[in-house]
Coordinates of C-alpha atoms and ligand atoms in Angstrom, one line a residue:
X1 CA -173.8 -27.7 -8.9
X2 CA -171.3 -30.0 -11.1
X3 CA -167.5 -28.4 -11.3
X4 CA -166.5 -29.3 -14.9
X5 CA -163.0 -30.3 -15.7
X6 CA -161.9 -28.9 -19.6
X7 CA -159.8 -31.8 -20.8
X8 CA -156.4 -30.9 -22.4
X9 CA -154.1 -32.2 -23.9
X10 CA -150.6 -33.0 -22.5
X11 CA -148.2 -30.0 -22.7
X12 CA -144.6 -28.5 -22.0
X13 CA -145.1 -25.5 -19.3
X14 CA -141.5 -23.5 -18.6
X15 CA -141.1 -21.3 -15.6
X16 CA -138.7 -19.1 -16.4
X17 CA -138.0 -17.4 -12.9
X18 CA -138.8 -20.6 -11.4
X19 CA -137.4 -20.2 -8.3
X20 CA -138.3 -16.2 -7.9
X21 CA -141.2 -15.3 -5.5
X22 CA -143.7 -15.2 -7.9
X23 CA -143.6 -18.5 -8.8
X24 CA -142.7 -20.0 -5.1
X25 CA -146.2 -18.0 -3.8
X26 CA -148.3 -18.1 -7.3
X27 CA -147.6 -20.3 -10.0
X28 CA -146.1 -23.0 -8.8
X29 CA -148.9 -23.6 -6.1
X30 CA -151.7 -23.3 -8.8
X31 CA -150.3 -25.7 -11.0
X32 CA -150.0 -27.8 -8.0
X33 CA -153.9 -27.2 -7.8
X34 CA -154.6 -27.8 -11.3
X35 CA -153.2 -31.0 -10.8
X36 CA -155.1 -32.7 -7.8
X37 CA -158.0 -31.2 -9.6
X38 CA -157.3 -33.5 -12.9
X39 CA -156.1 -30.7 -15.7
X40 CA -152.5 -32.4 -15.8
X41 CA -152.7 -35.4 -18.4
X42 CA -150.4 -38.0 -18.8
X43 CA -147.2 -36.9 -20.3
X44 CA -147.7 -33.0 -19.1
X45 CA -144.1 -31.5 -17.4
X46 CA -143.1 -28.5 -15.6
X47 CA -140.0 -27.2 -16.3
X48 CA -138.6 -24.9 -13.8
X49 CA -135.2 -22.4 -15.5
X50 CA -133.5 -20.0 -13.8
X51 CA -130.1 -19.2 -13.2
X52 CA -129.1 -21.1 -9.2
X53 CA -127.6 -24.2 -10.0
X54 CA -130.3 -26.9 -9.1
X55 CA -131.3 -30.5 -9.9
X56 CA -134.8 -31.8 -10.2
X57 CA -134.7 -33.1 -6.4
X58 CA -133.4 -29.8 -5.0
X59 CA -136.7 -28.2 -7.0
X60 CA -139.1 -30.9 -5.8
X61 CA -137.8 -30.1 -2.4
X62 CA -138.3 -26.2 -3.1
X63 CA -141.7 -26.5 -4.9
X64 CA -143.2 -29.0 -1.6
X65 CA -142.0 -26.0 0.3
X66 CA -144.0 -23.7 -1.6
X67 CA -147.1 -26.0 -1.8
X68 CA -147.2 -26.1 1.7
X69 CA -146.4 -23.0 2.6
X70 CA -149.1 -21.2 -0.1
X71 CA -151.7 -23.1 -0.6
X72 CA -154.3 -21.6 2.4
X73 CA -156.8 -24.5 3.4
X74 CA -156.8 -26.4 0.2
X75 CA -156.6 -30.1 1.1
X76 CA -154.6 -32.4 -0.2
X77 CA -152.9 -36.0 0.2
X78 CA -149.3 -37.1 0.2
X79 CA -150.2 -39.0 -2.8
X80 CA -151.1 -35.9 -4.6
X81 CA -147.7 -34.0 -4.1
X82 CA -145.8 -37.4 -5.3
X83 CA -147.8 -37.4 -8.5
X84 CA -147.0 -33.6 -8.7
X85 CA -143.8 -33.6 -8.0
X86 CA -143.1 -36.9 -10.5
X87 CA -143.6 -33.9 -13.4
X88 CA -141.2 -31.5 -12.6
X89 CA -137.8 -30.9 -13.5
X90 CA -135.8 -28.0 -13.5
X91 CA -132.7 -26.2 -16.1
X92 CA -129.6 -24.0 -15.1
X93 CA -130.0 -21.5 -17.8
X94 CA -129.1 -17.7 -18.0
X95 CA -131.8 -15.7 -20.3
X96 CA -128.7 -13.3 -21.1
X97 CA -126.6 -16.1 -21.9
X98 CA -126.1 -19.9 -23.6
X99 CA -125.5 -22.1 -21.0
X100 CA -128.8 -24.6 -20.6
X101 CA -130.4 -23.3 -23.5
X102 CA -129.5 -26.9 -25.5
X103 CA -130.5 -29.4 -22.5
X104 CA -134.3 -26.9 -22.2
X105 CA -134.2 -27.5 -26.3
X106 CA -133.7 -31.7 -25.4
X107 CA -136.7 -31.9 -22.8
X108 CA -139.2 -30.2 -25.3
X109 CA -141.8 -32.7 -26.6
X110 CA -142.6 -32.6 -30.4
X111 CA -146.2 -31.5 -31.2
X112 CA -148.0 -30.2 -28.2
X113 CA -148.8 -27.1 -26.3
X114 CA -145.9 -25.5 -24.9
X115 CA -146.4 -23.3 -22.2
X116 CA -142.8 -20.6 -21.3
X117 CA -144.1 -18.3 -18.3
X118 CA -141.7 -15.0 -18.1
X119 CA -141.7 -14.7 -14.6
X120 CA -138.8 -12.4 -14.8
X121 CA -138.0 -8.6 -14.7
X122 CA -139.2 -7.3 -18.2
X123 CA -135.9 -7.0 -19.6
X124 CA -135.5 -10.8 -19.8
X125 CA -138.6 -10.6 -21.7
X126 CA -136.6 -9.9 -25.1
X127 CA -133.7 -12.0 -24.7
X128 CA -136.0 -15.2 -24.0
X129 CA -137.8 -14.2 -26.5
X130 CA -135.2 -14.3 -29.4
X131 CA -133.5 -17.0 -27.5
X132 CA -136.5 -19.2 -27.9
X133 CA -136.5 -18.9 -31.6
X134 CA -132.9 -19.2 -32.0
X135 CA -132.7 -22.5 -30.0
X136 CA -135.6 -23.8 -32.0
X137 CA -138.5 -23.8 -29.2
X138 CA -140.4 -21.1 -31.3
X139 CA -143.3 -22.7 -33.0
X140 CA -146.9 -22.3 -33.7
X141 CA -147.7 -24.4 -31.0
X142 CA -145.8 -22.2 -28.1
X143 CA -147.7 -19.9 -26.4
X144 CA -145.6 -16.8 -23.7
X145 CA -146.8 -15.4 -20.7
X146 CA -145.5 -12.4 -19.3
X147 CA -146.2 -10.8 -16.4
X148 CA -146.8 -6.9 -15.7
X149 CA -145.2 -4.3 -15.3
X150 CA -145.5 -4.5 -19.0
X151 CA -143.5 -0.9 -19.9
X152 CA -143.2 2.0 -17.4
X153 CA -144.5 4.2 -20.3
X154 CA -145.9 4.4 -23.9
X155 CA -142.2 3.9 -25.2
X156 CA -140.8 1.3 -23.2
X157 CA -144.5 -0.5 -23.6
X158 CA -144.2 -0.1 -27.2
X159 CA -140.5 -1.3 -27.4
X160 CA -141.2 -4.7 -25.2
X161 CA -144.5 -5.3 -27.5
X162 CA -142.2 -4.9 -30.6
X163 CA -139.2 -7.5 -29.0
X164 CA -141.9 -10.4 -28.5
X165 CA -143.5 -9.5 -32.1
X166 CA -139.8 -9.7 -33.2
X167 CA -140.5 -13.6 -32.5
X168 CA -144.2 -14.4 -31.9
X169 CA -147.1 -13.6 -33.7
X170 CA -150.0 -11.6 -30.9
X171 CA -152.2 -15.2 -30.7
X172 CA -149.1 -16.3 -29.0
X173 CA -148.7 -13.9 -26.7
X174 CA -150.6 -13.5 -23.2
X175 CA -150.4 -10.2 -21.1
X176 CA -151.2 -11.4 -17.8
X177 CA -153.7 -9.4 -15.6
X178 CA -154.7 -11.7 -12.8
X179 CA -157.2 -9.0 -11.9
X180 CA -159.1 -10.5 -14.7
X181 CA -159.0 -14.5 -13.9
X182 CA -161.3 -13.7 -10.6
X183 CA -164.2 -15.2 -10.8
X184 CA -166.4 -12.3 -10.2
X185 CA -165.2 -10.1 -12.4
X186 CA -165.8 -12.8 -15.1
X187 CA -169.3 -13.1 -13.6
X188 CA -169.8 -9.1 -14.1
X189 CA -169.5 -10.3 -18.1
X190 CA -172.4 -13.0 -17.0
X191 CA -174.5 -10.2 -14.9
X192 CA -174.5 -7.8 -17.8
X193 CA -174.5 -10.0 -21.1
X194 CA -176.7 -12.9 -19.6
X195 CA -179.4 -11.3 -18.1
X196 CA -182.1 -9.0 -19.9
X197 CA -182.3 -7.1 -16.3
X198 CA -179.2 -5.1 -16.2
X199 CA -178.2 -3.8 -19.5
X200 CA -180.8 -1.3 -20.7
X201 CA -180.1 0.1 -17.3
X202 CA -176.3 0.4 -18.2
X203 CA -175.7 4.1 -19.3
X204 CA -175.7 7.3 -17.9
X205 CA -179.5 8.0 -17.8
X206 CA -180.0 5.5 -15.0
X207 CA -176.7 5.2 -13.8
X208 CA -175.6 8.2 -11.4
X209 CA -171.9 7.4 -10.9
X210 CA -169.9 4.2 -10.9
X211 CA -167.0 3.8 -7.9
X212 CA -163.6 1.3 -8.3
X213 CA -162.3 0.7 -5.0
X214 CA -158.7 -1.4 -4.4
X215 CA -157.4 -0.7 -1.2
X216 CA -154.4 -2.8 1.0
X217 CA -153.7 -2.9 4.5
X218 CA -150.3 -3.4 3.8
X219 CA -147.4 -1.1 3.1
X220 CA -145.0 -1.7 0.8
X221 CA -143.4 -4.6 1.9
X222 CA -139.7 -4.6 0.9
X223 CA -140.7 -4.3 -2.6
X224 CA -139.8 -0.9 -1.8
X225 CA -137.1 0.1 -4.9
X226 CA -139.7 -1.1 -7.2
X227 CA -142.9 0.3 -5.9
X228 CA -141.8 3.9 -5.6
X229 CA -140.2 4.1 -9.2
X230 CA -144.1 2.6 -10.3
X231 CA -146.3 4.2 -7.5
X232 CA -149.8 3.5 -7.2
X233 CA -150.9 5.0 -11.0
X234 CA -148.6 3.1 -12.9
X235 CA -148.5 0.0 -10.6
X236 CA -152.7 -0.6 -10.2
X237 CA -154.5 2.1 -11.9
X238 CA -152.9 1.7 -15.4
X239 CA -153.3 -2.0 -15.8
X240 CA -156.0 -3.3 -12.8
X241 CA -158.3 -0.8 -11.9
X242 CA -157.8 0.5 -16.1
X243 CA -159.0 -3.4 -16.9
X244 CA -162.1 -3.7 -14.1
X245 CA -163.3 -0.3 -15.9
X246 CA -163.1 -1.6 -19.5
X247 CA -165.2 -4.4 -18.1
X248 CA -168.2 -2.0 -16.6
X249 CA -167.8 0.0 -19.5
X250 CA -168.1 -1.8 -22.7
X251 CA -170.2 -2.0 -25.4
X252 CA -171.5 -5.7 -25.2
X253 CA -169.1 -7.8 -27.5
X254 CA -170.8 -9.3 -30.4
X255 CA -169.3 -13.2 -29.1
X256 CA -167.4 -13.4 -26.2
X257 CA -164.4 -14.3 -27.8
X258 CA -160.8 -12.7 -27.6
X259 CA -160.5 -10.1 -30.4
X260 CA -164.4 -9.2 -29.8
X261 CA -163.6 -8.6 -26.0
X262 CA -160.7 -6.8 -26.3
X263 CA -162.1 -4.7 -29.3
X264 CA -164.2 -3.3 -26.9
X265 CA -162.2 -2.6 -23.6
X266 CA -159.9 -1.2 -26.5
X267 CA -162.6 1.6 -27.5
X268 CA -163.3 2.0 -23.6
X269 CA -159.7 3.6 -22.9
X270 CA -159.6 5.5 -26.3
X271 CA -162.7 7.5 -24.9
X272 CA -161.1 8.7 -21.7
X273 CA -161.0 12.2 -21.3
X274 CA -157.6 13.6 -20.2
X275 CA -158.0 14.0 -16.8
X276 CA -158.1 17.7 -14.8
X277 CA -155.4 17.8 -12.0
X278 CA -157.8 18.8 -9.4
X279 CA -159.8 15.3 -10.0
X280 CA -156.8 13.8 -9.5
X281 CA -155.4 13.4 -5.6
X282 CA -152.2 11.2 -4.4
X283 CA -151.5 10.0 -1.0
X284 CA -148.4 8.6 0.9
X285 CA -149.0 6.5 4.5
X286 CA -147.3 8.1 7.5
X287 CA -145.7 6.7 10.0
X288 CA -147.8 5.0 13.2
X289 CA -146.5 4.1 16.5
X290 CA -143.8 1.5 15.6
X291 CA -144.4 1.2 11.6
X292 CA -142.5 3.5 9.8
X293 CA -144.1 5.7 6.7
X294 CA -143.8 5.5 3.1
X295 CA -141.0 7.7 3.2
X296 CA -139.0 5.4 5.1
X297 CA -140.2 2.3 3.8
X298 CA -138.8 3.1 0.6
X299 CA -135.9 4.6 1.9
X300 CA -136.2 8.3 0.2
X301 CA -137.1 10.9 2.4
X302 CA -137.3 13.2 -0.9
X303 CA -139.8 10.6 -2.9
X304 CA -142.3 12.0 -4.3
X305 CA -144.3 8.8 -5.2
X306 CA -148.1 7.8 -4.6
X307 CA -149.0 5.1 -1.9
X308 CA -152.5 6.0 -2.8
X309 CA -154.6 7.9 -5.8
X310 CA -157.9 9.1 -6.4
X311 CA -159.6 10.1 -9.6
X312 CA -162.3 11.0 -10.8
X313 CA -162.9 9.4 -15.0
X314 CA -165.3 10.6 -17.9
X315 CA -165.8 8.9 -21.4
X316 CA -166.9 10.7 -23.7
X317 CA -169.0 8.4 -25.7
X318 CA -173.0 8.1 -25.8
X319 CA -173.5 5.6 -23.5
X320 CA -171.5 7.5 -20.4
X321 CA -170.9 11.1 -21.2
X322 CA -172.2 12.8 -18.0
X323 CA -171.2 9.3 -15.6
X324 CA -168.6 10.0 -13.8
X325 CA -166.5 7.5 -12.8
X326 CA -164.2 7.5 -9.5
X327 CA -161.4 4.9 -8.9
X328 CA -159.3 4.9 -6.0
X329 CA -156.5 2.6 -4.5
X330 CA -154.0 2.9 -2.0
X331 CA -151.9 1.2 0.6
X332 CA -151.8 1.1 4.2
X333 CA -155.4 1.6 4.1
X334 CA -158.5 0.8 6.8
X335 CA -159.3 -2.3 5.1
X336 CA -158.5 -4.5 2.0
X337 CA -161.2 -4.5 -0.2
X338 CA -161.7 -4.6 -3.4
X339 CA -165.4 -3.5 -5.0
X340 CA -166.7 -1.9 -7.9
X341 CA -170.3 -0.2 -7.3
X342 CA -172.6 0.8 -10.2
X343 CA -174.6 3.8 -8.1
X344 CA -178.1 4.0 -9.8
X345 CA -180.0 7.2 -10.0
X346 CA -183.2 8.2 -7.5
X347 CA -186.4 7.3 -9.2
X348 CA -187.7 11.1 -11.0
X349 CA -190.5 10.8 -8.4
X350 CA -191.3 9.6 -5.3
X351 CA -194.9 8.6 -4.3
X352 CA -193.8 8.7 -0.4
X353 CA -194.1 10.9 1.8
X354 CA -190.7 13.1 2.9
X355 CA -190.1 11.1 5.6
X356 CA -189.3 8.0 3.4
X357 CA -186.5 9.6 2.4
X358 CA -184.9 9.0 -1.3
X359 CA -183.3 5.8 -2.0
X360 CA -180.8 4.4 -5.1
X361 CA -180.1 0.8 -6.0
X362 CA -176.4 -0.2 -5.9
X363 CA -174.8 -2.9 -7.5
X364 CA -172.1 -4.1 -5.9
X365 CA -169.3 -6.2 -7.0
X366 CA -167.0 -7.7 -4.6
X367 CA -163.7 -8.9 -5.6
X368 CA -162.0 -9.4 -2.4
X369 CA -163.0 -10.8 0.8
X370 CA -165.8 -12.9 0.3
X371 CA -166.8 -12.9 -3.8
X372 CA -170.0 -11.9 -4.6
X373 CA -172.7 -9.4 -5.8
X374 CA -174.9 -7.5 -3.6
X375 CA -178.0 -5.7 -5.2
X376 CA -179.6 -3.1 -2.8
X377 CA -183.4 -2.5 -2.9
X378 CA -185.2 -0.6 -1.5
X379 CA -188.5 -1.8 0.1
X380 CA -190.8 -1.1 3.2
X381 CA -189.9 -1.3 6.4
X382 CA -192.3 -4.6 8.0
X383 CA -194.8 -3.4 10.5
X384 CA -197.2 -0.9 10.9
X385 CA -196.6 2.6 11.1
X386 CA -196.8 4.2 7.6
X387 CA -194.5 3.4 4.5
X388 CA -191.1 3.6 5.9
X389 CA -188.3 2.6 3.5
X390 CA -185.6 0.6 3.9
X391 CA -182.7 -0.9 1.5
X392 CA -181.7 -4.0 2.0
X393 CA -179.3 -6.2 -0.3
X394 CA -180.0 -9.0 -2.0
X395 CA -177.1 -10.9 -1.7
X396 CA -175.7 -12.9 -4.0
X397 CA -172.3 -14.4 -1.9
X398 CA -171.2 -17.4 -4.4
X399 CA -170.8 -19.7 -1.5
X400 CA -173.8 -19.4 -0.3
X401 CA -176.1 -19.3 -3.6
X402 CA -174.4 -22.0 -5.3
X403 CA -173.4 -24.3 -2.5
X404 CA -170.4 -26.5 -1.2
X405 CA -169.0 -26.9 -4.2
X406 CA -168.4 -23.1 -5.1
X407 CA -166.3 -23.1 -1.8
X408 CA -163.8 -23.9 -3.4
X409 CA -163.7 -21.3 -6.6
X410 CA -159.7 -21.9 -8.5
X411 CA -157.6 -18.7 -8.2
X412 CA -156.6 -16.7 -10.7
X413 CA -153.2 -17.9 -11.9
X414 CA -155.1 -21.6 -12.0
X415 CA -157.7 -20.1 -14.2
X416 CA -155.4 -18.1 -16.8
X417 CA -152.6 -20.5 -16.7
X418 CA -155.0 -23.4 -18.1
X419 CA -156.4 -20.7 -20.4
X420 CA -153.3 -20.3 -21.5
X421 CA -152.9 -24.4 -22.4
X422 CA -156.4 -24.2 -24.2
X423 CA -155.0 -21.0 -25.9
X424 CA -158.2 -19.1 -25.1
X425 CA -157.1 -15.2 -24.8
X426 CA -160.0 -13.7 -23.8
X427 CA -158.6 -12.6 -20.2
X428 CA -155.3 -11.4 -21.4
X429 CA -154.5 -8.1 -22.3
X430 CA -153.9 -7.5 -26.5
X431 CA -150.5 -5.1 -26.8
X432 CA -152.5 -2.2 -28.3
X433 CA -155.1 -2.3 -25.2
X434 CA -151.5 -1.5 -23.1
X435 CA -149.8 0.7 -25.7
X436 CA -153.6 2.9 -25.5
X437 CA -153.5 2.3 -21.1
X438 CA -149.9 4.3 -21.3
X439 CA -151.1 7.2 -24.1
X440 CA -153.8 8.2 -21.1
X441 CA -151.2 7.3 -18.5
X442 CA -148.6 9.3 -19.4
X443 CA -149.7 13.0 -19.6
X444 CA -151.1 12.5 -16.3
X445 CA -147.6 11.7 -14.4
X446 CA -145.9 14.1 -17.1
X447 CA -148.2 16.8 -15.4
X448 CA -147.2 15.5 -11.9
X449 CA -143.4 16.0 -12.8
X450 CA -144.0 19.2 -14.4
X451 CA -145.7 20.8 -11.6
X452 CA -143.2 19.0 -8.8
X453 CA -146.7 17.9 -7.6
X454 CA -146.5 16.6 -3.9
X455 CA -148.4 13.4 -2.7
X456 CA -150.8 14.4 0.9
X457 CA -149.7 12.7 4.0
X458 CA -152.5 10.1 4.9
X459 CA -153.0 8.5 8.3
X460 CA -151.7 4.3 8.1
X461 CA -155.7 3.1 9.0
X462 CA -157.7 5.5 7.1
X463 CA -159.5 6.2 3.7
X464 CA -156.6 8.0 2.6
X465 CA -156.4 11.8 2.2
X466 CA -159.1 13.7 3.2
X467 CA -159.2 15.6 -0.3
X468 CA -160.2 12.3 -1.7
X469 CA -163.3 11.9 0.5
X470 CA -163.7 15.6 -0.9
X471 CA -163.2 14.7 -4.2
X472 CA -166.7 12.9 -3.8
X473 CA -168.3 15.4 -1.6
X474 CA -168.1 18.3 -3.9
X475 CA -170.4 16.4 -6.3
X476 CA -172.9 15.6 -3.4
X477 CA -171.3 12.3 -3.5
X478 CA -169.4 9.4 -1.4
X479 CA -167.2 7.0 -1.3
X480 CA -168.9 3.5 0.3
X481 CA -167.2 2.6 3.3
X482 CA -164.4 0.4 2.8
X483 CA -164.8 -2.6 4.8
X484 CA -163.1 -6.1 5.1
Ligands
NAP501 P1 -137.8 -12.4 -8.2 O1 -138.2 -13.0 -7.0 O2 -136.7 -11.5 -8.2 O3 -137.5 -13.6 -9.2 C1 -136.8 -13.5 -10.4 C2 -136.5 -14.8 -11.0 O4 -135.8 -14.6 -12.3 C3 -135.7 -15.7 -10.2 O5 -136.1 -17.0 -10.3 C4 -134.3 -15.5 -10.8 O6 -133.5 -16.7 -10.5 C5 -134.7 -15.4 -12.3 N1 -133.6 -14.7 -13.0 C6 -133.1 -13.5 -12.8 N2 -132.2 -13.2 -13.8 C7 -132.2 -14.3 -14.6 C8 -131.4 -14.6 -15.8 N3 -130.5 -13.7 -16.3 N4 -131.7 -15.7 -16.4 C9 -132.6 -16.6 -15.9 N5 -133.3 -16.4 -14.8 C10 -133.1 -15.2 -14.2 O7 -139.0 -11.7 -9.0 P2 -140.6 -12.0 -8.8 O8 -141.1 -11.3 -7.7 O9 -140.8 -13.5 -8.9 O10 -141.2 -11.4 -10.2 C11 -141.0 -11.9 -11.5 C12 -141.8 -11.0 -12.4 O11 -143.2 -11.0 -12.1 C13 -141.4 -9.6 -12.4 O12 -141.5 -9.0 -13.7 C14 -142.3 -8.9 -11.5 O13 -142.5 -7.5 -11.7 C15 -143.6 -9.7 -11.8 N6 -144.6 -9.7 -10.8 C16 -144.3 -10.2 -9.5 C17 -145.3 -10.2 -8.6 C18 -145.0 -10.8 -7.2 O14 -146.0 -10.9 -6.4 N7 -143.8 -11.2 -6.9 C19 -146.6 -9.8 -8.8 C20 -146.9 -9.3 -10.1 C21 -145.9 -9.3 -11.1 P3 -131.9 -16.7 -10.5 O15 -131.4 -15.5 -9.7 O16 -131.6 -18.0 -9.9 O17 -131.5 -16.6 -11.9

């Protein structure tokens, strides 16, 4: 297999929030990747702008720190970081104020891609925004990126959507969801539009139920003031878990361009059905031995947050009425794993005697550890002794099917950054899919308030609550076993 380089050409990319932790752990480090991998051209710059006072040198010094620190077992040379570092720079500037706004304005080069990341707190996102016009950076040519949480709610969603359409047009604008720059769940696209096998199969006469599994190992790791004002609904379900369903669920797009993608994961969320409280449970970790619970964590022995959520989903359209769909994520959890499976049906009738037993197919799409498909068959046990059956997966791990040079598949923020350059929005979330996200969202956590509804204590290690695995059992179901 040949790894193809897209060409661009040489852009402006700003950082605002350059020296925040997204950038230090994310961005930065996948630029740095994009580089050694030949998708800087001549003439490209990084501009790094936040408020510490900070010349280029003290940046280059900060960005080698994060290269090094974040960048796993990706090899590089000293030569490499040089050239890197040769095209950075970095601006004192205040989003909130005027100071640096002029010198950013200077280092802008006329007629090319620029690039200005928000990797702020969303309430920069408005004043960058009109500050970007005002100091004459706002073209056709510049492109924004902003990060999630995009709103806490239809209002506030609605109200950041209107103060960036206050100054760009929505082809400038990209909604980041680095869920959807993984390479798998770009190749679940490729598994259901580019192969005749799957699709007819796709609906809910042959598919019995589909599962959506994120789960963590970790707590909430000082991000604790933010986390338990979000929880787990409004900090993975409404945007990730909300974005791998549109995926599984949509019609198949007529190209797969931007408006014809998100067209369709558009008309996946308006056919959720409202959701019934008791297919709805909410977790919080508990304390174990010498690591402390959510409760403490977050520093609120009152909080009545979710560390972890099950549900269970129905659309009501022709293709899935009578599929349910379960989705669950949570923290402190056995494992970290993230899958979707696409559970098929029995066959009607089975030629085999009882002691065969009845089998299903599974699709299986890993997103994290080791990316890759599984597809479990069923066929007979080798030997003699009778027909025996047996499933056994036909696995499709990318390293292994594709070879050396899929070892070394570009991460997410490397994949949407440069889509971003190219100005290719497929993988970025259009303001009305969001706006539609928070309309289900919202009556859901309205309910929870309403009722004063408690999260269950779950066990730091486990699958979460045991009304979850319930939630599953009722309908002769179960969750897969979460496994790293
Ligand atoms: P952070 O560590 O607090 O960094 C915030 C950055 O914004 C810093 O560089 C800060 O630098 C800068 N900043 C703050 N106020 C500013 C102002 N008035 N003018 C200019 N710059 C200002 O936050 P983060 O974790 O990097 O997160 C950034 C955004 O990404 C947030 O919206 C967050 O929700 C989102 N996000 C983060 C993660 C993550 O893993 N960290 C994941 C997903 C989404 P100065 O103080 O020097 O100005």
């Amino acid at each position: 297999m040949v790894s193809r380089i897209i060409p661009v050409d040489a852009f402006d990319l700003v950082v605002f929030g350059g020296t925040g932790d997204l950038a230090r752990r994310k961005i930065l480090p996948a630029l740095f990747r994009r580089y050694c991998a030949g998708q800087m051209p001549e003439g490209a710059q990084v501009i790094g702008a936040a408020r510490s006072e900070m010349n280029d040198a003290e940046f280059r010094a900060f960005v080698t720190e994060a290269v090094e620190e974040f960048n796993g077992n990706f090899q590089y040379s000293d030569e490499d970081l040089q050239g890197f570092l040769s095209i950075l720079f970095y601006v004192t500037l205040d989003a909130l104020g005027d100071g640096g706004w002029s010198e950013l304005a200077t280092k802008m080069q006329a007629d090319r891609v620029r690039v200005f990341y928000f990797s702020v707190g969303p309430s920069l996102f408005g004043p960058l925004a009109e500050r970007l016009h005002t100091y004459g950076m706002a073209d056709m040519n510049t492109r924004i990126v902003v990060e999630k949480p995009f709103g806490r709610d239809l209002e506030t969603s609605k109200a950041l959507n209107r103060s960036l359409a206050d100054h760009f047009d929505e082809h400038q604008i990209y909604r980041i969801d680095h869920y959807l720059g993984k390479e798998t769940v770009q190749n679940l696209m490729a598994i259901r539009f580019g192969n005749m096998l799957f699709e007819p199969l796709w609906n809910s006469q042959y598919v019995d139920h589909i599962q959506i599994t994120v789960s963590e190992t970790v707590g909430v790791q000082g991000r604790g003031d933010y986390y338990d004002r979000a929880g787990a609904m409004r900090d993975m379900v409404q945007n990730h878990l909300m974005q791998l369903l549109c995926l599984i669920a949509m019609e198949p797009p007529s190209r797969f361009e931007p408006d014809a993608v998100r067209d369709e994961k558009l008309k996946v969320i308006r056919a959720l059905d409202p959701v019934d409280p008791d297919n709805i449970v909410r977790g919080q970790y508990s304390a174990e031995g010498d690591r402390a619970g959510y409760l403490a964590d977050v520093g609120d022995p009152h909080s009545t947050t979710e560390s972890f959520i099950a549900l269970k989903l129905h659309l009501s359209n022709w293709r899935w009425a009578g599929t349910p769909f379960y989705l669950r994520t949570g923290k402190r959890m056995r494992a970290r794993s993230s899958e979707i499976a696409v559970v098929f049906k029995e066959t009607p009738h089975s030629i085999f005697d009882e002691e065969a037993g009845r089998h299903r197919n599974i699709l299986t799409i890993r997103l994290q550890p080791n990316e890759g498909i599984d597809l479990d068959v069923t066929i007979k046990e080798p030997g003699p002794g009778g027909m025996r059956l047996v499933d056994v997966p036909l696995d499709m791990t990318f390293t292994e099917a594709l070879g050396p040079e899929a070892e070394y598949v570009p991460d997410a923020y490397e994949r949407l950054i440069m889509d971003v350059v190219r100005g290719n929005q497929t993988l970025f979330m259009r303001g009305d899919e969001v706006e539609a996200a928070w309309a289900w969202t919202d009556p859901i956590i309205a309910g929870w308030e309403e009722r004063r509804d408690k999260p269950l204590p779950y066990d730091t290690g486990s699958s979460g609550p045991v009304d979850a695995l319930a939630l599953m059992h009722r309908d002769g179901r179960r969750w897969r076993e979460v496994r790293s």
